[in-house]
């Protein structure tokens, strides 16, 4: 890639409506699913931070060699926000970002409320 055509990566941000409150309150199950996603898409985890709130919502940041996956849940509103960014260091990972987000949408059986793509 030359410097004029280089794109650091695709950053996808979604807000989802989720009917299954258990999936919005079970951070451990989300981590297990995320580990499966990382294996499926050959992504390397370099760190993980989890915070469970008093109302059973959670925030998780998964730091990847390729960048990150972050989630924040609001069970009281049946919603979550998901942030997936993969860098394009050696290859274009845009399709992979979209596939990862789609797998999470399937996992949550979610309806998309907001969907943003930022080409960095």
Coordinates of N, CA, C and O in Angstrom, one line a residue, residues 12-78:
X12 N -16.4 0.1 13.4 CA -17.9 -0.1 13.3 C -18.5 0.1 14.7 O -18.0 -0.5 15.6
X13 N -19.5 0.9 14.8 CA -20.2 1.2 16.0 C -21.7 0.9 15.8 O -22.3 1.5 14.9
X14 N -22.3 0.1 16.7 CA -23.7 -0.2 16.6 C -24.4 -0.1 17.9 O -23.7 -0.3 19.0
X15 N -25.6 0.3 17.9 CA -26.5 0.2 19.1 C -27.6 -0.8 18.7 O -28.2 -0.8 17.7
X16 N -27.8 -1.8 19.6 CA -28.7 -2.9 19.4 C -29.8 -3.0 20.4 O -29.5 -2.7 21.6
X17 N -30.9 -3.4 20.0 CA -32.1 -3.7 20.8 C -32.0 -5.2 21.0 O -32.0 -6.0 20.1
X18 N -32.1 -5.7 22.3 CA -32.0 -7.1 22.7 C -33.2 -7.5 23.6 O -33.4 -6.9 24.6
X19 N -33.9 -8.5 23.2 CA -35.0 -9.0 24.0 C -34.6 -9.8 25.2 O -35.2 -9.8 26.2
X20 N -33.6 -10.6 25.0 CA -33.1 -11.5 26.0 C -32.2 -10.8 27.1 O -31.0 -10.6 26.8
X21 N -32.8 -10.4 28.2 CA -32.1 -9.6 29.2 C -30.9 -10.4 29.7 O -29.9 -9.8 30.1
X22 N -31.0 -11.7 29.8 CA -29.9 -12.5 30.3 C -28.6 -12.3 29.6 O -27.5 -12.2 30.1
X23 N -28.7 -12.1 28.3 CA -27.5 -11.8 27.5 C -26.9 -10.4 27.7 O -25.8 -10.2 27.5
X24 N -27.7 -9.5 28.2 CA -27.3 -8.2 28.6 C -26.7 -8.1 30.0 O -26.2 -7.1 30.4
X25 N -26.9 -9.2 30.8 CA -26.4 -9.2 32.2 C -25.4 -10.3 32.4 O -24.8 -10.3 33.5
X26 N -25.1 -11.1 31.5 CA -24.2 -12.3 31.7 C -22.9 -12.0 31.0 O -22.6 -12.4 29.9
X27 N -22.0 -11.3 31.7 CA -20.7 -10.9 31.1 C -19.8 -12.1 30.9 O -19.1 -12.2 29.9
X28 N -19.9 -13.2 31.7 CA -19.1 -14.4 31.5 C -19.4 -15.1 30.2 O -18.6 -15.5 29.5
X29 N -20.7 -15.2 29.9 CA -21.2 -15.8 28.7 C -20.7 -15.0 27.5 O -20.3 -15.6 26.5
X30 N -20.7 -13.7 27.6 CA -20.2 -12.8 26.5 C -18.8 -13.1 26.3 O -18.3 -13.1 25.1
X31 N -18.0 -13.2 27.3 CA -16.5 -13.4 27.2 C -16.3 -14.8 26.5 O -15.4 -14.9 25.6
X32 N -17.0 -15.8 26.9 CA -16.9 -17.1 26.2 C -17.2 -17.0 24.7 O -16.5 -17.5 23.9
X33 N -18.3 -16.3 24.4 CA -18.6 -16.1 23.0 C -17.5 -15.3 22.3 O -17.2 -15.6 21.1
X34 N -17.0 -14.3 22.9 CA -16.0 -13.4 22.3 C -14.7 -14.3 22.1 O -14.1 -14.1 21.0
X35 N -14.4 -15.1 23.0 CA -13.2 -16.0 22.8 C -13.4 -16.9 21.5 O -12.5 -17.1 20.8
X36 N -14.6 -17.3 21.3 CA -14.9 -18.1 20.1 C -14.8 -17.3 18.8 O -14.3 -17.7 17.8
X37 N -15.2 -16.0 18.9 CA -15.1 -15.1 17.8 C -13.6 -14.9 17.5 O -13.2 -14.9 16.3
X38 N -12.8 -14.7 18.5 CA -11.4 -14.4 18.3 C -10.8 -15.6 17.6 O -9.9 -15.4 16.7
X39 N -11.1 -16.8 18.0 CA -10.6 -18.0 17.4 C -11.0 -18.1 15.9 O -10.3 -18.3 15.0
X40 N -12.3 -17.9 15.7 CA -12.9 -18.0 14.4 C -12.3 -17.1 13.4 O -12.0 -17.4 12.2
X41 N -12.0 -15.8 13.8 CA -11.4 -14.8 12.9 C -9.9 -14.6 13.1 O -9.4 -13.7 12.5
X42 N -9.3 -15.5 13.8 CA -7.8 -15.5 14.0 C -7.4 -14.1 14.5 O -6.5 -13.5 14.0
X43 N -8.0 -13.6 15.6 CA -7.7 -12.4 16.2 C -6.9 -12.7 17.5 O -7.3 -13.6 18.2
X44 N -6.0 -11.8 17.9 CA -5.2 -12.1 19.1 C -5.5 -11.1 20.2 O -5.3 -9.9 20.1
X45 N -6.0 -11.7 21.3 CA -6.3 -10.9 22.5 C -5.0 -10.6 23.3 O -4.2 -11.5 23.5
X46 N -4.8 -9.3 23.6 CA -3.7 -8.9 24.4 C -4.1 -8.4 25.8 O -3.2 -8.1 26.6
X47 N -5.4 -8.2 26.0 CA -5.8 -7.7 27.3 C -7.4 -7.8 27.4 O -8.0 -7.8 26.3
X48 N -7.9 -7.8 28.6 CA -9.3 -7.8 28.8 C -9.6 -7.1 30.1 O -9.0 -7.4 31.1
X49 N -10.6 -6.2 30.0 CA -11.0 -5.5 31.2 C -12.6 -5.6 31.3 O -13.2 -5.4 30.3
X50 N -13.1 -6.1 32.4 CA -14.5 -6.3 32.6 C -15.0 -5.5 33.9 O -14.3 -5.5 34.9
X51 N -16.1 -4.9 33.8 CA -16.7 -4.3 34.9 C -18.2 -4.7 34.9 O -18.9 -4.4 34.0
X52 N -18.7 -5.3 36.0 CA -20.1 -5.6 36.2 C -20.7 -4.6 37.2 O -20.1 -4.4 38.3
X53 N -21.8 -4.0 36.8 CA -22.4 -2.9 37.6 C -23.4 -3.5 38.5 O -23.8 -4.7 38.4
X54 N -23.9 -2.7 39.5 CA -24.9 -3.2 40.5 C -26.2 -3.7 39.9 O -26.9 -4.5 40.4
X55 N -26.6 -3.1 38.7 CA -27.8 -3.5 38.1 C -27.6 -4.7 37.1 O -28.5 -5.0 36.3
X56 N -26.4 -5.3 37.2 CA -26.0 -6.5 36.4 C -25.7 -6.1 34.9 O -25.4 -7.0 34.1
X57 N -25.7 -4.9 34.6 CA -25.1 -4.5 33.3 C -23.6 -4.7 33.3 O -23.0 -4.9 34.4
X58 N -23.0 -4.6 32.2 CA -21.5 -4.8 32.1 C -20.9 -3.9 31.0 O -21.5 -3.6 30.1
X59 N -19.6 -3.7 31.2 CA -18.8 -3.0 30.3 C -17.5 -3.9 30.1 O -17.0 -4.3 31.1
X60 N -17.2 -4.2 28.9 CA -16.0 -5.0 28.6 C -15.2 -4.4 27.5 O -15.8 -4.0 26.4
X61 N -13.9 -4.3 27.7 CA -13.0 -3.9 26.6 C -12.0 -5.0 26.4 O -11.3 -5.5 27.3
X62 N -12.0 -5.5 25.1 CA -11.1 -6.6 24.7 C -10.0 -5.9 23.8 O -10.3 -5.4 22.7
X63 N -8.8 -5.8 24.3 CA -7.7 -5.2 23.6 C -7.1 -6.3 22.7 O -6.8 -7.4 23.2
X64 N -7.0 -6.0 21.4 CA -6.5 -7.0 20.4 C -5.2 -6.5 19.9 O -5.0 -5.2 19.8
X65 N -4.4 -7.4 19.4 CA -3.2 -7.0 18.7 C -3.6 -6.1 17.5 O -3.0 -5.2 17.1
X66 N -4.8 -6.4 16.9 CA -5.3 -5.7 15.7 C -6.1 -4.5 16.1 O -6.5 -3.7 15.2
X67 N -6.5 -4.3 17.4 CA -7.2 -3.1 17.9 C -8.1 -3.5 19.1 O -7.6 -3.9 20.1
X68 N -9.4 -3.4 18.9 CA -10.3 -3.7 20.1 C -11.7 -4.0 19.7 O -12.2 -3.8 18.6
X69 N -12.4 -4.6 20.7 CA -13.8 -4.9 20.8 C -14.3 -4.4 22.1 O -13.8 -4.8 23.2
X70 N -15.3 -3.5 22.1 CA -15.9 -3.0 23.4 C -17.4 -3.1 23.4 O -18.0 -2.9 22.3
X71 N -17.9 -3.4 24.6 CA -19.4 -3.5 24.7 C -19.8 -2.8 26.0 O -19.1 -2.8 27.0
X72 N -21.0 -2.2 26.0 CA -21.6 -1.6 27.1 C -23.1 -2.0 27.1 O -23.7 -1.8 26.0
X73 N -23.6 -2.6 28.1 CA -25.0 -3.0 28.1 C -25.9 -2.2 29.1 O -25.4 -1.7 30.1
X74 N -27.1 -2.1 28.7 CA -28.2 -1.4 29.5 C -29.4 -2.3 29.5 O -30.3 -2.1 28.7
X75 N -29.5 -3.2 30.4 CA -30.6 -4.1 30.4 C -31.9 -3.4 30.7 O -33.0 -3.8 30.2
X76 N -31.8 -2.3 31.5 CA -33.1 -1.6 31.8 C -33.7 -1.0 30.6 O -34.9 -0.6 30.6
X77 N -32.9 -0.8 29.5 CA -33.4 -0.3 28.2 C -33.4 -1.3 27.1 O -33.7 -1.0 26.0
X78 N -33.0 -2.5 27.4 CA -32.9 -3.6 26.5 C -32.0 -3.3 25.3 O -32.2 -3.6 24.2

